mmCIF file of C-alpha atoms in Angstrom:
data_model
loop_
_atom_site.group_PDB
_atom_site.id
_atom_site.type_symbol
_atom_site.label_atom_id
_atom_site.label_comp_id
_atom_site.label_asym_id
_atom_site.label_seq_id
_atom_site.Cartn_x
_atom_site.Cartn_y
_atom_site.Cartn_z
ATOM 1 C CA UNK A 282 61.312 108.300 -6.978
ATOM 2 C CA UNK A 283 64.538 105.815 -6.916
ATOM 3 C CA UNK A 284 67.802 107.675 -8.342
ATOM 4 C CA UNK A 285 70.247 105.956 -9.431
ATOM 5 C CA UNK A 286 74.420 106.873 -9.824
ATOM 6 C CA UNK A 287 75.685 106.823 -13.506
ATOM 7 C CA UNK A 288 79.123 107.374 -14.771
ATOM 8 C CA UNK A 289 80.525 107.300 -18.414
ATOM 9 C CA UNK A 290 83.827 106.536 -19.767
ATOM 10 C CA UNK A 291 85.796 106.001 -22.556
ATOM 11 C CA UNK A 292 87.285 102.707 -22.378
ATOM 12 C CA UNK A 293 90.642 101.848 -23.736
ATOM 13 C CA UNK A 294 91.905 105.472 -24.334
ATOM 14 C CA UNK A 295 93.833 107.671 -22.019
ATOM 15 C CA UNK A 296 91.916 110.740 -23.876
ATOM 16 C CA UNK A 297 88.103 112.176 -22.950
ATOM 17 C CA UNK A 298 86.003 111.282 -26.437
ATOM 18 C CA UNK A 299 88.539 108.684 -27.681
ATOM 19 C CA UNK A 300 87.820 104.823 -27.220
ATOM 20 C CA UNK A 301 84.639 103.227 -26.442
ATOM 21 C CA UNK A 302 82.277 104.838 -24.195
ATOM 22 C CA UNK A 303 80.268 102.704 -21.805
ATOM 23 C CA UNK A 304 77.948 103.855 -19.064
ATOM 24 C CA UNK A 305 77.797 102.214 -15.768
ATOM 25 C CA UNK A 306 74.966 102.254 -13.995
ATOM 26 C CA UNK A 307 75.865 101.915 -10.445
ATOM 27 C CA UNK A 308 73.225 101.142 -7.983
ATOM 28 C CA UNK A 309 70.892 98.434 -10.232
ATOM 29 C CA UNK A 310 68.934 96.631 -7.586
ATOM 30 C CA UNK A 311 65.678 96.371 -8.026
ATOM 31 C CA UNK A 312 65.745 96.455 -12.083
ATOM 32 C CA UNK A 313 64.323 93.625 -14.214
ATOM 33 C CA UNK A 314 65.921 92.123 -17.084
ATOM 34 C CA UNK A 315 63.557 94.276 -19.207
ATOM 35 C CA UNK A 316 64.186 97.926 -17.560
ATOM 36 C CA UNK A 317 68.217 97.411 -17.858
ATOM 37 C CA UNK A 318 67.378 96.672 -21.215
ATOM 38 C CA UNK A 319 65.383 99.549 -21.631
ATOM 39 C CA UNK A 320 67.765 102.111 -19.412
ATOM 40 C CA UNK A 321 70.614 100.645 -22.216
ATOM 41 C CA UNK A 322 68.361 101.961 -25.179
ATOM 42 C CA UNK A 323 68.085 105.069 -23.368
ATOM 43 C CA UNK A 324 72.161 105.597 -23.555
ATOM 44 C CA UNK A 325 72.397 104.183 -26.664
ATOM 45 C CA UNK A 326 76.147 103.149 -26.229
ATOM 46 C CA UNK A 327 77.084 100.079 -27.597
ATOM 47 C CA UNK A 328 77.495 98.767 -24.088
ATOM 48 C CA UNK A 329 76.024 99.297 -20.760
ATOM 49 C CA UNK A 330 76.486 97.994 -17.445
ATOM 50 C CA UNK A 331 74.715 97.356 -14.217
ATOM 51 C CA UNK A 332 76.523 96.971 -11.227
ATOM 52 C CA UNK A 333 74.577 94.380 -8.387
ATOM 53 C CA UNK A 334 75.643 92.922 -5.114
ATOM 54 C CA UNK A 335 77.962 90.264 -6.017
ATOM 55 C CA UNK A 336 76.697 86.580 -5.313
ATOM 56 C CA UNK A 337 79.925 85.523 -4.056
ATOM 57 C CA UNK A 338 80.289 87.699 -0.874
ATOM 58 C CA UNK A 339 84.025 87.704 -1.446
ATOM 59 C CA UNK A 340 83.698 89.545 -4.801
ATOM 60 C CA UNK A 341 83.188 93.322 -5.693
ATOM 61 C CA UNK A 342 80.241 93.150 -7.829
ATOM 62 C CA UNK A 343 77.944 91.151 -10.170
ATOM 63 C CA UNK A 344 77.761 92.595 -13.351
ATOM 64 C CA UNK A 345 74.946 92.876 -16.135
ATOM 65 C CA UNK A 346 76.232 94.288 -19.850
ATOM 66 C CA UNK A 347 73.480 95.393 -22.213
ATOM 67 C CA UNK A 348 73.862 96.169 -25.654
ATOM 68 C CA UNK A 349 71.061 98.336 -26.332
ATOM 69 C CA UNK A 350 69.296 95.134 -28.187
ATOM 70 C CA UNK A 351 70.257 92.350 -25.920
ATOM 71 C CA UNK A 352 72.346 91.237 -23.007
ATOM 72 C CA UNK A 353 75.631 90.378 -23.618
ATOM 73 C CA UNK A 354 77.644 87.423 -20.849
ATOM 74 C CA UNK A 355 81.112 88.744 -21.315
ATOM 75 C CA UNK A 356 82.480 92.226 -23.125
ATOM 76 C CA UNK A 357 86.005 93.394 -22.623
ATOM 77 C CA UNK A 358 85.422 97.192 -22.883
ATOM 78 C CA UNK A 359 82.451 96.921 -19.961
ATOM 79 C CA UNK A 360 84.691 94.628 -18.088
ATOM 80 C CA UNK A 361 87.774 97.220 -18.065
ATOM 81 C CA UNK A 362 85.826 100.320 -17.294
ATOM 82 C CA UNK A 363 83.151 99.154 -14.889
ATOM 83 C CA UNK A 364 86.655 97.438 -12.861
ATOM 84 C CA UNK A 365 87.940 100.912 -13.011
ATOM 85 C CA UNK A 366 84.267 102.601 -12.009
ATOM 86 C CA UNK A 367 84.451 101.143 -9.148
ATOM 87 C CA UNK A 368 87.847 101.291 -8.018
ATOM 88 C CA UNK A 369 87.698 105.142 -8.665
ATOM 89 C CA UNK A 370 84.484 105.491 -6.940
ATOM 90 C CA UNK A 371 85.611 103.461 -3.712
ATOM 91 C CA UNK A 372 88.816 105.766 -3.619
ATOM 92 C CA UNK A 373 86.385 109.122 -3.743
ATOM 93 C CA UNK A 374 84.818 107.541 -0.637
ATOM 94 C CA UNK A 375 88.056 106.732 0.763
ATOM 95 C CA UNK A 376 88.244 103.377 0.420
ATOM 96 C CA UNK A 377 91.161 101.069 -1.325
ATOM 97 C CA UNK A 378 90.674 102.096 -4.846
ATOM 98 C CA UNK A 379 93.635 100.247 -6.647
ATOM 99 C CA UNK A 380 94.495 96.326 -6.453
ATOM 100 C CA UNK A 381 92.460 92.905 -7.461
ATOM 101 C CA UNK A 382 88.990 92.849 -7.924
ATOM 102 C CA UNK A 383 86.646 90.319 -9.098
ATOM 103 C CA UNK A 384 83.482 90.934 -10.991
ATOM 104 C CA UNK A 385 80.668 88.186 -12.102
ATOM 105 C CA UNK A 386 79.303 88.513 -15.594
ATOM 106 C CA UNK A 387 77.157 85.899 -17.200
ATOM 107 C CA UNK A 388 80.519 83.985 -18.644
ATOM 108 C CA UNK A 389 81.816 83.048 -14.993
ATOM 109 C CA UNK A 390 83.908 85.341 -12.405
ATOM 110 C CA UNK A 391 86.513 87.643 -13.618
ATOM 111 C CA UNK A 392 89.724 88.846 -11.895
ATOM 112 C CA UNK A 393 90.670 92.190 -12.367
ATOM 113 C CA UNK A 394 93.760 94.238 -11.227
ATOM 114 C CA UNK A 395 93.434 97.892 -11.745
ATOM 115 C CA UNK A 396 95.932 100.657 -11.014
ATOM 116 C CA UNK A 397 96.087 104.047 -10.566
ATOM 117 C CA UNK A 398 98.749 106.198 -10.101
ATOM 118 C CA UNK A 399 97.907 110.239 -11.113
ATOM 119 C CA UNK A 400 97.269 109.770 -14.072
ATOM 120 C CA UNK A 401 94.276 107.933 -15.971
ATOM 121 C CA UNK A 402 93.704 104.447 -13.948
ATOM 122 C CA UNK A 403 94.675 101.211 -16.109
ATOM 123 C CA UNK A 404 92.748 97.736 -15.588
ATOM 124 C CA UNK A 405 93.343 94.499 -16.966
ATOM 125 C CA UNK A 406 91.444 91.682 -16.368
ATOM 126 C CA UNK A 407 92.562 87.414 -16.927
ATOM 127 C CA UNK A 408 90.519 85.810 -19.962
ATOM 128 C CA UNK A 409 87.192 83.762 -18.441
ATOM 129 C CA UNK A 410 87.396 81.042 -21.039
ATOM 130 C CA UNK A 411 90.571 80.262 -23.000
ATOM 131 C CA UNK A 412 89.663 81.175 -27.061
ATOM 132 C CA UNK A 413 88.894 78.219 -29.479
ATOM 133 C CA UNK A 414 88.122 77.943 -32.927
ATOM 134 C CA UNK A 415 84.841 76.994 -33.946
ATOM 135 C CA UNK A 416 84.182 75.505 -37.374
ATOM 136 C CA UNK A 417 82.867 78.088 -40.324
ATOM 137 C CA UNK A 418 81.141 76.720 -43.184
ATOM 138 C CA UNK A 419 81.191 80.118 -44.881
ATOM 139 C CA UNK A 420 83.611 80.614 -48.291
ATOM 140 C CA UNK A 421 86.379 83.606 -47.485
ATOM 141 C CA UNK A 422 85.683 84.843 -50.854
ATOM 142 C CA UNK A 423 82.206 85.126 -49.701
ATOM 143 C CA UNK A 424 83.202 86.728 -46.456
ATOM 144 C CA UNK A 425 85.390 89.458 -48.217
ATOM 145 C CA UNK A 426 82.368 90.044 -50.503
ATOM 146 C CA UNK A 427 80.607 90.990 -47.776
ATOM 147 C CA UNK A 428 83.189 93.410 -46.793
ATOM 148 C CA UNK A 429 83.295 94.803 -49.928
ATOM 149 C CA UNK A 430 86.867 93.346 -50.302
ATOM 150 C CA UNK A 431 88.368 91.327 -53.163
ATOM 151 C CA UNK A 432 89.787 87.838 -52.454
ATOM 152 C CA UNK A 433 92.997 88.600 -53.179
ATOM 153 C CA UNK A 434 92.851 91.341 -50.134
ATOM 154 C CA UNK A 435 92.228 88.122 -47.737
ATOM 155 C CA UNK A 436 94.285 86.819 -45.695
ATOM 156 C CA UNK A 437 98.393 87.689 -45.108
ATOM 157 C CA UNK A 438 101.774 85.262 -44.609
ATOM 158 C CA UNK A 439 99.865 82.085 -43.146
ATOM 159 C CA UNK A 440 96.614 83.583 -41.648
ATOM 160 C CA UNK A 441 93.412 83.069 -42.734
ATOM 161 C CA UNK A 442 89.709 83.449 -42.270
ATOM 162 C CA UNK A 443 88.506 81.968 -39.295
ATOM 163 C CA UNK A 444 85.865 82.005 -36.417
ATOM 164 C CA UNK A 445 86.997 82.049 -33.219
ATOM 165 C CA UNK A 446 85.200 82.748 -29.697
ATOM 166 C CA UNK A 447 86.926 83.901 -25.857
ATOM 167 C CA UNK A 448 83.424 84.151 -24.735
ATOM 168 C CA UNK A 449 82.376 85.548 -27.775
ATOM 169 C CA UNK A 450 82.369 84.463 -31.166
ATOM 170 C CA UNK A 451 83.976 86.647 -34.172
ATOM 171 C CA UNK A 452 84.353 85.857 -37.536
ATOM 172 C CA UNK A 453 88.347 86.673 -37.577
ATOM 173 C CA UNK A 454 89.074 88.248 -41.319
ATOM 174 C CA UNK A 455 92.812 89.120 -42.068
ATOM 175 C CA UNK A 456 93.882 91.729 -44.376
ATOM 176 C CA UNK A 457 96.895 92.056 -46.981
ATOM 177 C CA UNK A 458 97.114 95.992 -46.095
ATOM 178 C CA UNK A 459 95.889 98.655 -44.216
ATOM 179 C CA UNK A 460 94.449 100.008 -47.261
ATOM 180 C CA UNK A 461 92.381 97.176 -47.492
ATOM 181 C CA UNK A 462 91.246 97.472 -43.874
ATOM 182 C CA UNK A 463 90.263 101.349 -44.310
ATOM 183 C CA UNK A 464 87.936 100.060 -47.461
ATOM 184 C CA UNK A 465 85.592 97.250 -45.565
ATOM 185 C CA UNK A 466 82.379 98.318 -45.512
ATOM 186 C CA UNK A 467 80.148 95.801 -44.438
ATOM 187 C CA UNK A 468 77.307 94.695 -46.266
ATOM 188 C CA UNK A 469 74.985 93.342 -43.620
ATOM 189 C CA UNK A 470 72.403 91.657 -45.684
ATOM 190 C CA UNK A 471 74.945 89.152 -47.480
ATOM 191 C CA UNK A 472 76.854 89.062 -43.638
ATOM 192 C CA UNK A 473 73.917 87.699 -42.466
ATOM 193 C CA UNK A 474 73.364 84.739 -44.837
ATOM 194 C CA UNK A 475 76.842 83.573 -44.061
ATOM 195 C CA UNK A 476 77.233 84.400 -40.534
ATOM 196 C CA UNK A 477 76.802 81.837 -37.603
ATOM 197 C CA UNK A 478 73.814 82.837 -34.883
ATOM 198 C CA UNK A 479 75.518 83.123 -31.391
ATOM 199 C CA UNK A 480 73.647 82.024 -28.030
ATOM 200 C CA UNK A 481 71.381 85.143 -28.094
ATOM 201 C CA UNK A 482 70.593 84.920 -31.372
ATOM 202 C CA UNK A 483 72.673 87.566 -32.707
ATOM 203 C CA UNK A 484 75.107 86.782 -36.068
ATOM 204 C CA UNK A 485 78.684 86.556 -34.997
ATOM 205 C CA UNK A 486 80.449 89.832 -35.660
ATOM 206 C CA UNK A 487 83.286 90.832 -38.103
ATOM 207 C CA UNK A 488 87.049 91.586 -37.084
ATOM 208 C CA UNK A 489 89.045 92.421 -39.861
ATOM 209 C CA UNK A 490 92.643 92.620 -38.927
ATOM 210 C CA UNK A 491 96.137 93.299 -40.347
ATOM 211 C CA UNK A 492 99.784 93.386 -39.019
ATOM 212 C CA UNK A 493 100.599 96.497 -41.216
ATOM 213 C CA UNK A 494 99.466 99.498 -38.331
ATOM 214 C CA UNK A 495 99.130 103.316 -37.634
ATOM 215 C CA UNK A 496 101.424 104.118 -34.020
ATOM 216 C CA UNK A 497 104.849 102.583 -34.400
ATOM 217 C CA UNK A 498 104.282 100.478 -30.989
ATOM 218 C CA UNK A 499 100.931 98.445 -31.990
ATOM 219 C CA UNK A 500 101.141 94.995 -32.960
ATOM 220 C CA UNK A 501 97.892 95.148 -34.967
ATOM 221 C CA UNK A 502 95.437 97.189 -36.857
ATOM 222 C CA UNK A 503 91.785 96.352 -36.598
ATOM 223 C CA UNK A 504 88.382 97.342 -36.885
ATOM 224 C CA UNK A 505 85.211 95.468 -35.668
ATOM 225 C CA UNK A 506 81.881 95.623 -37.346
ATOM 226 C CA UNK A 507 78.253 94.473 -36.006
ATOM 227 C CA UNK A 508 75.473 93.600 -38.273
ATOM 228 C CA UNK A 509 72.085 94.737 -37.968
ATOM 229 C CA UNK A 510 69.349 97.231 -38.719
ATOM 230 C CA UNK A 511 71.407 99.112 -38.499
ATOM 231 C CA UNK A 512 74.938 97.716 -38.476
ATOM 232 C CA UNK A 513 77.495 99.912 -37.012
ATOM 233 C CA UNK A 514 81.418 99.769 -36.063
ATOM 234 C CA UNK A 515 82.656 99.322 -32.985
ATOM 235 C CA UNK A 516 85.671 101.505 -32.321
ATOM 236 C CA UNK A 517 87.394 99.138 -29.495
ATOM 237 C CA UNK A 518 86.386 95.407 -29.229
ATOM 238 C CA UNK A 519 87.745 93.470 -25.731
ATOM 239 C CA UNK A 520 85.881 90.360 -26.365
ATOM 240 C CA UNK A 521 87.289 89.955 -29.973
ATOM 241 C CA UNK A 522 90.586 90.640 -28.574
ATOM 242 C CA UNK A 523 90.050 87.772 -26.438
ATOM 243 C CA UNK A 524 88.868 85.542 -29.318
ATOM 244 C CA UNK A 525 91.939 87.234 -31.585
ATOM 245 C CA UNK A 526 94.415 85.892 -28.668
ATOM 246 C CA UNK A 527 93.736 82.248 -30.259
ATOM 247 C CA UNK A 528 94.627 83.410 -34.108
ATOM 248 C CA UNK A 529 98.055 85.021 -32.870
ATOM 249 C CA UNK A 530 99.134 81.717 -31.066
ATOM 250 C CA UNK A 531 97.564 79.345 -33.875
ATOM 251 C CA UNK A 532 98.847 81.310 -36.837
ATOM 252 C CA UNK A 533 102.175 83.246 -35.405
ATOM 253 C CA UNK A 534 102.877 80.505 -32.472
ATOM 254 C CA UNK A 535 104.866 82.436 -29.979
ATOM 255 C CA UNK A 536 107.738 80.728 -28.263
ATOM 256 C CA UNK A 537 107.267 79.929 -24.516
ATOM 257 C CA UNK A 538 107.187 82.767 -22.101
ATOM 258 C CA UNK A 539 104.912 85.804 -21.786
ATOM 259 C CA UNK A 540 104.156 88.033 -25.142
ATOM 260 C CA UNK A 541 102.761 91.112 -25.039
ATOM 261 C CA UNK A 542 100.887 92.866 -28.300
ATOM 262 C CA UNK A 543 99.304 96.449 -29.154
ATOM 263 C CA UNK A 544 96.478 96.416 -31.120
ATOM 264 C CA UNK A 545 94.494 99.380 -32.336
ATOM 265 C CA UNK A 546 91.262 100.143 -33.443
ATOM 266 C CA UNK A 547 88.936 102.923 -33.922
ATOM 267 C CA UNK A 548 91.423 104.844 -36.154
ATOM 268 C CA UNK A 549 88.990 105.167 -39.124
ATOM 269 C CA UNK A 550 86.048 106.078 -37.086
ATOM 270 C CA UNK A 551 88.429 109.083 -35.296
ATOM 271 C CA UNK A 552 87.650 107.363 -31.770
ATOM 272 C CA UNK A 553 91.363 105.870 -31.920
ATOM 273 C CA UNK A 554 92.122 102.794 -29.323
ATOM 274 C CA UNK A 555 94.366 100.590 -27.604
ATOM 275 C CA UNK A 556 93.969 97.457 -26.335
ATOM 276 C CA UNK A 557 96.949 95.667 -24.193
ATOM 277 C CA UNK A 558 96.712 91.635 -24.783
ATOM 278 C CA UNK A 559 98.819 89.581 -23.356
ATOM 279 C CA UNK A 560 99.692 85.911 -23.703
ATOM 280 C CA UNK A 561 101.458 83.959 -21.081
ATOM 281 C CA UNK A 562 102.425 80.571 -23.261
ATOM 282 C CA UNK A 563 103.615 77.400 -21.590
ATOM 283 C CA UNK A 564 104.644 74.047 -23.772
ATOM 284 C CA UNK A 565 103.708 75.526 -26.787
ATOM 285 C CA UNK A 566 99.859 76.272 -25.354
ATOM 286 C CA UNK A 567 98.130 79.371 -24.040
ATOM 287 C CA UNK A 568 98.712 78.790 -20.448
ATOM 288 C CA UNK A 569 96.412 82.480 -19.637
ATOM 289 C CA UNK A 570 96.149 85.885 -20.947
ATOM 290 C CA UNK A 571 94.936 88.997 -20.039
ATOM 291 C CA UNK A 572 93.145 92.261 -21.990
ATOM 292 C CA UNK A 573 93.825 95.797 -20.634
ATOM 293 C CA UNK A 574 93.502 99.225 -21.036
ATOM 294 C CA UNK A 575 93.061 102.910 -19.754
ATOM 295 C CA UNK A 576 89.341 104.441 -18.881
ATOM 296 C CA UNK A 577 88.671 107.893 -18.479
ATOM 297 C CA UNK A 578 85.394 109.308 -16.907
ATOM 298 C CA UNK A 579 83.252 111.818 -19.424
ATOM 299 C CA UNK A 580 80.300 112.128 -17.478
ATOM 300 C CA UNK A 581 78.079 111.507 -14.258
ATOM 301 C CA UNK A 582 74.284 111.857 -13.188
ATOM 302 C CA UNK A 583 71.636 110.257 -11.856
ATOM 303 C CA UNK A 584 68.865 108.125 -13.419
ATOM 304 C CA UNK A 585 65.111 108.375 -11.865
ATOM 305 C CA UNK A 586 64.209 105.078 -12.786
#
């Protein structure tokens, strides 16, 4: 019977039960697109990934991220702990467990740099693709109906609804308040007549966002919230971050330099996170950028599959 290493952590938190937990599945040769799919059911995380001999010889791993519905080709919180997986596990075998890293996902290579120094390890990882915005037919009045939000609770200073995509495409939805962002409930019915399909076939998710925030040192407040049958909320969101980087620098245009933002999530949901993005601008433009964050481990086993 094959067995199978498993860890799971909670991603972007420095706390156990905190953040978003992902399991990794470790030693995933021999599965076929439809058992990882299946093994992803069977944690029922939001995320899970499947570590693979890396194509490039000169990279760690090849990675495959499965929501338990459908394979995703780039996710920040999978990217972040499955970089720090594997740094932690080659250090238990006595191997170089901190520095650079590069994993393969389905959006391209990804450098990672992950550190660890006592306490819980840290990675960050460079963005694969740049964000853009993609064009959005849909009213905002008609996306803050669907959050169960009145129009005049959308939008703040000069931002505005928006879809945007670092990978992965997310209808962007700022908020006057954080009031306002603790009453969105999304109605996924009406999100789904308005919402554009992504590659998979999957609507684009929601990120509503606002500057007004819980801890003193985030930049952001936000909450992330995926339609389906049934919906849920996500209580840390990578890939959004990564789509979000292109709202800061469109609507708040940061002068030239590196700039470095908080944001937090999860708070309403009692899984509180924190995301590190960081923006390194150059004439005006998004020269790179970088998402990172803690991971702690919660659990280990084996799988007999």
């Amino acid at each position: 019977m094959p067995k199978r290493r498993y860890a799971v952590y909670d991603v972007f938190t420095d706390k156990v039960l905190a953040g978003n937990p992902l399991a990794v599945v470790f030693e995933a040769e021999g599965l076929d697109d439809a058992a990882m799919q299946r093994i992803a059911g069977e944690f029922n995380l939001s995320e899970t990934s499947f570590v693979l001999p890396p194509v490039n010889p000169r990279h760690r791993a090849n990675v495959r991220i499965f929501t338990p519905h459908y394979e995703m080709p780039f996710a920040g919180h999978p990217t972040v702990g499955t970089a720090i997986a594997l740094a932690e596990a080659a250090a238990e075998a006595g191997e170089r467990g901190t520095g650079i890293l590069v994993l393969e996902e389905k959006v391209g290579p990804i450098r990672c740099a992950v550190k660890q120094d006592g306490g819980p390890a840290f990675a960050e990882f460079d963005l694969p693709r740049l964000p853009e915005q993609l064009p959005l037919s849909a009213e905002p009045d008609a996306i803050g109906a669907a959050l169960g939000l009145d129009s005049q609770e959308i939008g703040f200073e000069n931002h505005r609804v928006g879809l945007w995509s670092g990978g992965v495409p997310y209808i962007t939805v700022p908020v006057a308040s954080l009031a306002a962002a603790g009453r969105a409930v999304l109605d996924g019915s009406a999100w789904l007549d308005l919402a554009p399909t992504r590659d998979n076939g999957a609507p684009a998710c929601a990120y509503v966002y606002t500057r007004e925030t819980v801890g003193k040192d985030s930049a952001f407040h936000a909450r992330m919230f995926v339609p389906g049958s049934p919906g849920y909320e996500d209580p840390a969101t990578g890939s959004a971050a990564a789509a979000f980087a292109g709202v800061i620098h469109h609507f708040d245009r940061p002068v030239d330099g590196p700039a470095r933002y908080w944001i937090e999530q999860g708070i309403e949901m009692g899984r509180p996170s924190r995301i590190r993005l960081e923006l390194d601008i150059e004439g005006g433009g998004i020269a790179a950028a970088r998402i990172g964050g803690n991971a702690v481990r919660t659990a280990e086993g084996s799988l007999f599959v």
